PDB file of C-alpha atoms in Angstrom:
ATOM      1  CA  GLU A   1     -39.236 117.185 -46.638  1.00  0.00           C
ATOM      2  CA  PRO A   2     -38.585 120.752 -47.792  1.00  0.00           C
ATOM      3  CA  GLU A   3     -38.100 123.279 -45.044  1.00  0.00           C
ATOM      4  CA  VAL A   4     -37.727 126.976 -44.386  1.00  0.00           C
ATOM      5  CA  THR A   5     -34.120 127.824 -43.557  1.00  0.00           C
ATOM      6  CA  GLN A   6     -33.069 130.752 -41.398  1.00  0.00           C
ATOM      7  CA  THR A   7     -29.626 132.198 -40.741  1.00  0.00           C
ATOM      8  CA  PRO A   8     -28.041 132.969 -38.412  1.00  0.00           C
ATOM      9  CA  SER A   9     -29.546 130.958 -35.583  1.00  0.00           C
ATOM     10  CA  HIS A  10     -28.261 133.535 -33.087  1.00  0.00           C
ATOM     11  CA  GLN A  11     -27.422 137.194 -33.603  1.00  0.00           C
ATOM     12  CA  VAL A  12     -26.032 139.537 -30.980  1.00  0.00           C
ATOM     13  CA  THR A  13     -25.885 143.246 -31.754  1.00  0.00           C
ATOM     14  CA  GLN A  14     -25.411 146.567 -30.061  1.00  0.00           C
ATOM     15  CA  MET A  15     -28.328 148.928 -29.660  1.00  0.00           C
ATOM     16  CA  GLY A  16     -28.565 151.290 -32.631  1.00  0.00           C
ATOM     17  CA  GLN A  17     -26.913 148.869 -35.048  1.00  0.00           C
ATOM     18  CA  GLU A  18     -28.557 147.501 -38.163  1.00  0.00           C
ATOM     19  CA  VAL A  19     -29.243 143.794 -38.454  1.00  0.00           C
ATOM     20  CA  ILE A  20     -30.374 141.650 -41.355  1.00  0.00           C
ATOM     21  CA  LEU A  21     -32.051 138.327 -40.702  1.00  0.00           C
ATOM     22  CA  ARG A  22     -32.060 135.923 -43.576  1.00  0.00           C
ATOM     23  CA  CYS A  23     -34.487 133.270 -44.700  1.00  0.00           C
ATOM     24  CA  VAL A  24     -34.774 130.850 -47.562  1.00  0.00           C
ATOM     25  CA  PRO A  25     -38.457 129.920 -47.961  1.00  0.00           C
ATOM     26  CA  ILE A  26     -39.588 126.646 -49.468  1.00  0.00           C
ATOM     27  CA  SER A  27     -38.850 126.842 -53.174  1.00  0.00           C
ATOM     28  CA  ASN A  28     -42.338 126.679 -54.679  1.00  0.00           C
ATOM     29  CA  HIS A  29     -43.904 128.932 -52.074  1.00  0.00           C
ATOM     30  CA  LEU A  30     -45.131 132.381 -53.044  1.00  0.00           C
ATOM     31  CA  TYR A  31     -46.140 133.944 -49.735  1.00  0.00           C
ATOM     32  CA  PHE A  32     -43.586 134.899 -47.109  1.00  0.00           C
ATOM     33  CA  TYR A  33     -43.906 136.072 -43.542  1.00  0.00           C
ATOM     34  CA  TRP A  34     -42.016 137.218 -40.494  1.00  0.00           C
ATOM     35  CA  TYR A  35     -43.221 136.560 -36.986  1.00  0.00           C
ATOM     36  CA  ARG A  36     -41.469 137.191 -33.706  1.00  0.00           C
ATOM     37  CA  GLN A  37     -41.679 135.886 -30.164  1.00  0.00           C
ATOM     38  CA  ILE A  38     -40.420 137.914 -27.266  1.00  0.00           C
ATOM     39  CA  LEU A  39     -39.399 135.676 -24.368  1.00  0.00           C
ATOM     40  CA  GLY A  40     -42.454 134.628 -22.400  1.00  0.00           C
ATOM     41  CA  GLN A  41     -44.905 136.191 -24.838  1.00  0.00           C
ATOM     42  CA  LYS A  42     -47.026 135.025 -27.753  1.00  0.00           C
ATOM     43  CA  VAL A  43     -45.768 134.555 -31.272  1.00  0.00           C
ATOM     44  CA  GLU A  44     -46.720 137.785 -33.075  1.00  0.00           C
ATOM     45  CA  PHE A  45     -47.280 138.499 -36.746  1.00  0.00           C
ATOM     46  CA  LEU A  46     -44.996 141.158 -38.217  1.00  0.00           C
ATOM     47  CA  VAL A  47     -45.434 141.216 -41.975  1.00  0.00           C
ATOM     48  CA  SER A  48     -46.584 139.254 -44.997  1.00  0.00           C
ATOM     49  CA  PHE A  49     -45.054 139.582 -48.463  1.00  0.00           C
ATOM     50  CA  TYR A  50     -46.284 138.508 -51.865  1.00  0.00           C
ATOM     51  CA  ASN A  51     -45.367 139.366 -55.415  1.00  0.00           C
ATOM     52  CA  ASN A  52     -42.468 141.541 -54.272  1.00  0.00           C
ATOM     53  CA  GLU A  53     -44.492 143.749 -52.027  1.00  0.00           C
ATOM     54  CA  ILE A  54     -45.817 143.872 -48.507  1.00  0.00           C
ATOM     55  CA  SER A  55     -49.407 142.624 -48.388  1.00  0.00           C
ATOM     56  CA  GLU A  56     -50.021 143.248 -44.700  1.00  0.00           C
ATOM     57  CA  LYS A  57     -48.076 144.471 -41.691  1.00  0.00           C
ATOM     58  CA  SER A  58     -48.743 144.782 -37.993  1.00  0.00           C
ATOM     59  CA  GLU A  59     -48.366 147.809 -35.737  1.00  0.00           C
ATOM     60  CA  ILE A  60     -45.013 146.418 -34.632  1.00  0.00           C
ATOM     61  CA  PHE A  61     -43.633 146.674 -38.169  1.00  0.00           C
ATOM     62  CA  ASP A  62     -42.752 150.377 -38.104  1.00  0.00           C
ATOM     63  CA  ASP A  63     -40.318 152.374 -40.231  1.00  0.00           C
ATOM     64  CA  GLN A  64     -37.357 150.687 -38.558  1.00  0.00           C
ATOM     65  CA  PHE A  65     -38.305 147.407 -40.218  1.00  0.00           C
ATOM     66  CA  SER A  66     -38.102 146.470 -43.864  1.00  0.00           C
ATOM     67  CA  VAL A  67     -38.293 143.280 -45.889  1.00  0.00           C
ATOM     68  CA  GLU A  68     -36.811 142.362 -49.193  1.00  0.00           C
ATOM     69  CA  ARG A  69     -36.626 139.481 -51.606  1.00  0.00           C
ATOM     70  CA  PRO A  70     -33.266 140.297 -53.166  1.00  0.00           C
ATOM     71  CA  ASP A  71     -33.196 137.268 -55.438  1.00  0.00           C
ATOM     72  CA  GLY A  72     -35.224 134.196 -56.295  1.00  0.00           C
ATOM     73  CA  SER A  73     -34.515 132.358 -53.075  1.00  0.00           C
ATOM     74  CA  ASN A  74     -33.814 134.700 -50.153  1.00  0.00           C
ATOM     75  CA  PHE A  75     -36.208 136.729 -48.027  1.00  0.00           C
ATOM     76  CA  THR A  76     -34.719 139.161 -45.524  1.00  0.00           C
ATOM     77  CA  LEU A  77     -35.851 141.222 -42.563  1.00  0.00           C
ATOM     78  CA  LYS A  78     -33.844 144.350 -41.812  1.00  0.00           C
ATOM     79  CA  ILE A  79     -34.017 146.289 -38.584  1.00  0.00           C
ATOM     80  CA  ARG A  80     -32.421 149.655 -39.229  1.00  0.00           C
ATOM     81  CA  SER A  81     -31.549 150.816 -35.717  1.00  0.00           C
ATOM     82  CA  THR A  82     -32.087 148.097 -33.162  1.00  0.00           C
ATOM     83  CA  LYS A  83     -33.599 148.772 -29.770  1.00  0.00           C
ATOM     84  CA  LEU A  84     -33.418 146.679 -26.629  1.00  0.00           C
ATOM     85  CA  GLU A  85     -37.061 145.713 -27.073  1.00  0.00           C
ATOM     86  CA  ASP A  86     -36.289 144.187 -30.470  1.00  0.00           C
ATOM     87  CA  SER A  87     -34.669 141.261 -28.658  1.00  0.00           C
ATOM     88  CA  ALA A  88     -36.756 138.247 -29.605  1.00  0.00           C
ATOM     89  CA  MET A  89     -36.870 135.056 -31.619  1.00  0.00           C
ATOM     90  CA  TYR A  90     -37.702 135.926 -35.215  1.00  0.00           C
ATOM     91  CA  PHE A  91     -39.419 133.290 -37.321  1.00  0.00           C
ATOM     92  CA  CYS A  92     -39.678 133.275 -41.085  1.00  0.00           C
ATOM     93  CA  ALA A  93     -42.563 131.354 -42.642  1.00  0.00           C
ATOM     94  CA  SER A  94     -43.893 130.594 -46.089  1.00  0.00           C
ATOM     95  CA  ASN A  95     -46.768 128.950 -47.893  1.00  0.00           C
ATOM     96  CA  ARG A  96     -47.756 128.221 -51.431  1.00  0.00           C
ATOM     97  CA  ASP A  97     -51.016 130.098 -51.149  1.00  0.00           C
ATOM     98  CA  SER A  98     -52.151 132.441 -48.394  1.00  0.00           C
ATOM     99  CA  ASN A  99     -54.891 130.047 -47.274  1.00  0.00           C
ATOM    100  CA  GLU A 100     -52.660 126.986 -47.217  1.00  0.00           C
ATOM    101  CA  LYS A 101     -50.554 125.504 -44.452  1.00  0.00           C
ATOM    102  CA  LEU A 102     -47.869 127.766 -43.092  1.00  0.00           C
ATOM    103  CA  PHE A 103     -44.366 126.373 -42.629  1.00  0.00           C
ATOM    104  CA  PHE A 104     -41.967 127.967 -40.155  1.00  0.00           C
ATOM    105  CA  GLY A 105     -38.210 128.096 -39.987  1.00  0.00           C
ATOM    106  CA  SER A 106     -36.248 127.355 -36.809  1.00  0.00           C
ATOM    107  CA  GLY A 107     -35.875 131.017 -35.992  1.00  0.00           C
ATOM    108  CA  THR A 108     -33.135 133.559 -35.347  1.00  0.00           C
ATOM    109  CA  GLN A 109     -32.606 134.543 -31.729  1.00  0.00           C
ATOM    110  CA  LEU A 110     -31.780 138.259 -31.777  1.00  0.00           C
ATOM    111  CA  SER A 111     -30.197 139.761 -28.683  1.00  0.00           C
ATOM    112  CA  VAL A 112     -29.800 143.539 -28.573  1.00  0.00           C
ATOM    113  CA  LEU A 113     -27.349 144.730 -25.915  1.00  0.00           C
TER     114      LEU A 113
ATOM    115  CA  GLY B   1     -58.053 142.279 -33.814  1.00  0.00           C
ATOM    116  CA  GLU B   2     -58.196 138.571 -33.063  1.00  0.00           C
ATOM    117  CA  ASN B   3     -57.360 137.456 -29.510  1.00  0.00           C
ATOM    118  CA  VAL B   4     -56.607 133.808 -28.820  1.00  0.00           C
ATOM    119  CA  GLU B   5     -56.505 132.471 -25.284  1.00  0.00           C
ATOM    120  CA  GLN B   6     -54.948 129.074 -24.547  1.00  0.00           C
ATOM    121  CA  HIS B   7     -55.187 126.860 -21.467  1.00  0.00           C
ATOM    122  CA  PRO B   8     -53.502 125.351 -19.597  1.00  0.00           C
ATOM    123  CA  SER B   9     -50.055 126.920 -19.780  1.00  0.00           C
ATOM    124  CA  THR B  10     -48.448 123.703 -18.548  1.00  0.00           C
ATOM    125  CA  LEU B  11     -49.691 120.135 -18.659  1.00  0.00           C
ATOM    126  CA  SER B  12     -48.066 117.045 -17.208  1.00  0.00           C
ATOM    127  CA  VAL B  13     -49.474 113.638 -18.123  1.00  0.00           C
ATOM    128  CA  GLN B  14     -48.505 110.044 -17.550  1.00  0.00           C
ATOM    129  CA  GLU B  15     -47.355 108.187 -20.632  1.00  0.00           C
ATOM    130  CA  GLY B  16     -50.336 106.514 -22.240  1.00  0.00           C
ATOM    131  CA  ASP B  17     -52.851 109.012 -20.879  1.00  0.00           C
ATOM    132  CA  SER B  18     -54.623 111.671 -22.943  1.00  0.00           C
ATOM    133  CA  ALA B  19     -53.784 115.363 -23.109  1.00  0.00           C
ATOM    134  CA  VAL B  20     -56.277 118.097 -23.908  1.00  0.00           C
ATOM    135  CA  ILE B  21     -55.460 121.724 -24.683  1.00  0.00           C
ATOM    136  CA  LYS B  22     -58.196 124.310 -25.122  1.00  0.00           C
ATOM    137  CA  CYS B  23     -58.272 127.606 -26.975  1.00  0.00           C
ATOM    138  CA  THR B  24     -60.834 130.342 -27.409  1.00  0.00           C
ATOM    139  CA  TYR B  25     -60.892 133.043 -30.044  1.00  0.00           C
ATOM    140  CA  SER B  26     -62.639 136.385 -30.225  1.00  0.00           C
ATOM    141  CA  ASP B  27     -63.243 137.132 -33.911  1.00  0.00           C
ATOM    142  CA  SER B  28     -66.212 135.212 -35.291  1.00  0.00           C
ATOM    143  CA  ALA B  29     -64.833 135.800 -38.801  1.00  0.00           C
ATOM    144  CA  SER B  30     -61.869 133.498 -38.097  1.00  0.00           C
ATOM    145  CA  ASN B  31     -62.170 130.343 -40.138  1.00  0.00           C
ATOM    146  CA  TYR B  32     -58.819 128.592 -39.958  1.00  0.00           C
ATOM    147  CA  PHE B  33     -57.388 127.015 -36.802  1.00  0.00           C
ATOM    148  CA  PRO B  34     -53.969 125.335 -36.925  1.00  0.00           C
ATOM    149  CA  TRP B  35     -52.061 123.699 -34.113  1.00  0.00           C
ATOM    150  CA  TYR B  36     -48.292 123.843 -33.947  1.00  0.00           C
ATOM    151  CA  LYS B  37     -45.780 121.802 -31.967  1.00  0.00           C
ATOM    152  CA  GLN B  38     -42.478 123.398 -31.049  1.00  0.00           C
ATOM    153  CA  GLU B  39     -39.565 121.346 -29.823  1.00  0.00           C
ATOM    154  CA  LEU B  40     -36.497 122.845 -28.238  1.00  0.00           C
ATOM    155  CA  GLY B  41     -34.358 124.705 -30.752  1.00  0.00           C
ATOM    156  CA  LYS B  42     -36.842 124.310 -33.579  1.00  0.00           C
ATOM    157  CA  GLY B  43     -39.529 126.407 -35.149  1.00  0.00           C
ATOM    158  CA  PRO B  44     -43.250 125.678 -34.817  1.00  0.00           C
ATOM    159  CA  GLN B  45     -44.276 122.622 -36.814  1.00  0.00           C
ATOM    160  CA  LEU B  46     -47.840 122.247 -38.031  1.00  0.00           C
ATOM    161  CA  ILE B  47     -49.393 119.084 -36.614  1.00  0.00           C
ATOM    162  CA  ILE B  48     -53.055 119.463 -37.504  1.00  0.00           C
ATOM    163  CA  ASP B  49     -55.449 122.142 -38.672  1.00  0.00           C
ATOM    164  CA  ILE B  50     -59.175 122.587 -39.025  1.00  0.00           C
ATOM    165  CA  ARG B  51     -61.378 124.938 -40.986  1.00  0.00           C
ATOM    166  CA  SER B  52     -64.682 126.317 -39.819  1.00  0.00           C
ATOM    167  CA  ASN B  53     -66.736 124.149 -42.133  1.00  0.00           C
ATOM    168  CA  VAL B  54     -65.628 121.082 -40.152  1.00  0.00           C
ATOM    169  CA  GLY B  55     -66.388 120.237 -36.514  1.00  0.00           C
ATOM    170  CA  GLU B  56     -63.752 117.612 -35.917  1.00  0.00           C
ATOM    171  CA  LYS B  57     -60.641 116.253 -37.560  1.00  0.00           C
ATOM    172  CA  LYS B  58     -58.458 113.341 -36.596  1.00  0.00           C
ATOM    173  CA  ASP B  59     -54.989 112.216 -37.593  1.00  0.00           C
ATOM    174  CA  GLN B  60     -53.855 109.060 -35.810  1.00  0.00           C
ATOM    175  CA  ARG B  61     -53.433 109.991 -32.125  1.00  0.00           C
ATOM    176  CA  ILE B  62     -54.203 113.660 -32.633  1.00  0.00           C
ATOM    177  CA  ALA B  63     -57.654 115.181 -32.983  1.00  0.00           C
ATOM    178  CA  VAL B  64     -58.990 118.709 -33.050  1.00  0.00           C
ATOM    179  CA  THR B  65     -62.550 119.812 -32.333  1.00  0.00           C
ATOM    180  CA  LEU B  66     -64.131 123.149 -33.164  1.00  0.00           C
ATOM    181  CA  ASN B  67     -67.200 124.786 -31.686  1.00  0.00           C
ATOM    182  CA  LYS B  68     -67.953 127.855 -33.786  1.00  0.00           C
ATOM    183  CA  THR B  69     -70.883 128.937 -31.670  1.00  0.00           C
ATOM    184  CA  ALA B  70     -68.815 129.027 -28.515  1.00  0.00           C
ATOM    185  CA  LYS B  71     -65.692 130.147 -30.394  1.00  0.00           C
ATOM    186  CA  HIS B  72     -63.449 127.518 -28.945  1.00  0.00           C
ATOM    187  CA  PHE B  73     -61.347 124.686 -30.276  1.00  0.00           C
ATOM    188  CA  SER B  74     -59.374 121.932 -28.626  1.00  0.00           C
ATOM    189  CA  LEU B  75     -56.458 119.622 -29.291  1.00  0.00           C
ATOM    190  CA  HIS B  76     -56.645 116.052 -28.066  1.00  0.00           C
ATOM    191  CA  ILE B  77     -53.627 113.771 -27.933  1.00  0.00           C
ATOM    192  CA  THR B  78     -54.369 110.170 -27.034  1.00  0.00           C
ATOM    193  CA  GLU B  79     -51.950 107.487 -25.852  1.00  0.00           C
ATOM    194  CA  THR B  80     -49.283 110.070 -25.142  1.00  0.00           C
ATOM    195  CA  GLN B  81     -45.645 109.161 -25.635  1.00  0.00           C
ATOM    196  CA  PRO B  82     -42.449 110.831 -24.360  1.00  0.00           C
ATOM    197  CA  GLU B  83     -41.836 112.304 -27.826  1.00  0.00           C
ATOM    198  CA  ASP B  84     -45.095 114.250 -27.482  1.00  0.00           C
ATOM    199  CA  SER B  85     -43.346 116.434 -24.878  1.00  0.00           C
ATOM    200  CA  ALA B  86     -43.110 119.914 -26.420  1.00  0.00           C
ATOM    201  CA  VAL B  87     -44.751 123.330 -26.476  1.00  0.00           C
ATOM    202  CA  TYR B  88     -48.052 123.369 -28.347  1.00  0.00           C
ATOM    203  CA  PHE B  89     -49.559 126.515 -29.856  1.00  0.00           C
ATOM    204  CA  CYS B  90     -53.035 127.066 -31.154  1.00  0.00           C
ATOM    205  CA  ALA B  91     -53.719 129.818 -33.663  1.00  0.00           C
ATOM    206  CA  ALA B  92     -56.602 131.404 -35.510  1.00  0.00           C
ATOM    207  CA  SER B  93     -56.924 133.432 -38.657  1.00  0.00           C
ATOM    208  CA  ILE B  94     -59.454 134.692 -41.164  1.00  0.00           C
ATOM    209  CA  SER B  95     -57.491 134.047 -44.291  1.00  0.00           C
ATOM    210  CA  GLY B  96     -54.812 131.607 -43.174  1.00  0.00           C
ATOM    211  CA  ASP B  97     -51.931 134.017 -43.531  1.00  0.00           C
ATOM    212  CA  LYS B  98     -51.938 136.358 -40.548  1.00  0.00           C
ATOM    213  CA  LEU B  99     -52.098 133.944 -37.650  1.00  0.00           C
ATOM    214  CA  SER B 100     -52.964 135.019 -34.116  1.00  0.00           C
ATOM    215  CA  PHE B 101     -51.340 132.640 -31.668  1.00  0.00           C
ATOM    216  CA  GLY B 102     -52.213 131.450 -28.214  1.00  0.00           C
ATOM    217  CA  ALA B 103     -49.595 131.723 -25.487  1.00  0.00           C
ATOM    218  CA  GLY B 104     -48.593 128.062 -25.726  1.00  0.00           C
ATOM    219  CA  THR B 105     -48.898 124.971 -23.554  1.00  0.00           C
ATOM    220  CA  THR B 106     -45.833 123.120 -22.307  1.00  0.00           C
ATOM    221  CA  VAL B 107     -46.695 119.437 -22.334  1.00  0.00           C
ATOM    222  CA  THR B 108     -44.579 117.004 -20.358  1.00  0.00           C
ATOM    223  CA  VAL B 109     -45.189 113.283 -20.753  1.00  0.00           C
ATOM    224  CA  ARG B 110     -43.882 111.345 -17.758  1.00  0.00           C
ATOM    225  CA  ALA B 111     -42.518 107.890 -18.508  1.00  0.00           C
TER     226      ALA B 111
END
C-alpha cells in the first residue's frame, strides 16, 4: 500500500537554527498538509498546500514557517529560526482530493535545545 | 474554530469485550468525521470515517455512529483483540482537509 514518507524520523537542533523537514507524499495525491503534535497535546493543523501554493494556514504557521514543493515528489516544511516551543512531532499528510481520506506519514520528532 | 472533545483519555478492556470512545464537536457545519489509530512509532492511520449524510457505518469489528443534532460521534470496537491496543483519535472537519482532532484515547486490551 502506498504511504507518505517522512525524513528524518528524529531531528535535534539548537534554538535559532533553521530546520527542514522532508516528506514524500503519495504519488498521485495533489493536496499536502503539515500537522504537529506537541507532547501531551492535540494534533494541530499547520498548513495545507495545493497547486504550488498555500491554500490555508493556521495561526501557528507564522513567518518563521514556510513550505515548498521543490520537485515532483518532495514536500518540505522549513522553520527559519527554531524556538524551544517548536519541539513537537511533525506529521506530513496528503490526499488525492481535499474531501477524500487523509493519509499521514510516521512523523518527524523535532527537539529544539 | 472547531473544537473536538474526546472521552475517555484512557480505556482498558478485557480481550473480547467492546470498547467505546465518544467525541463531541462544536461547529455544526462540520460534515466529515474520521477516526485514526496510532501505534507506537507510527503516524495516525485512518480506520473508519463517516460523513454527515450517514448515521452509522460499520467495517467488520469497527463501527462509527453520528448524531448530528447532538453533535457527537462514537467509535465502537467489538470483540477486542490485543492488536487493537493503540491511541485512537477522532477528528472533525468541514471540507475534509483541515482536521480538528480530539485529544486521543489510549486503549489497552488485556489478554
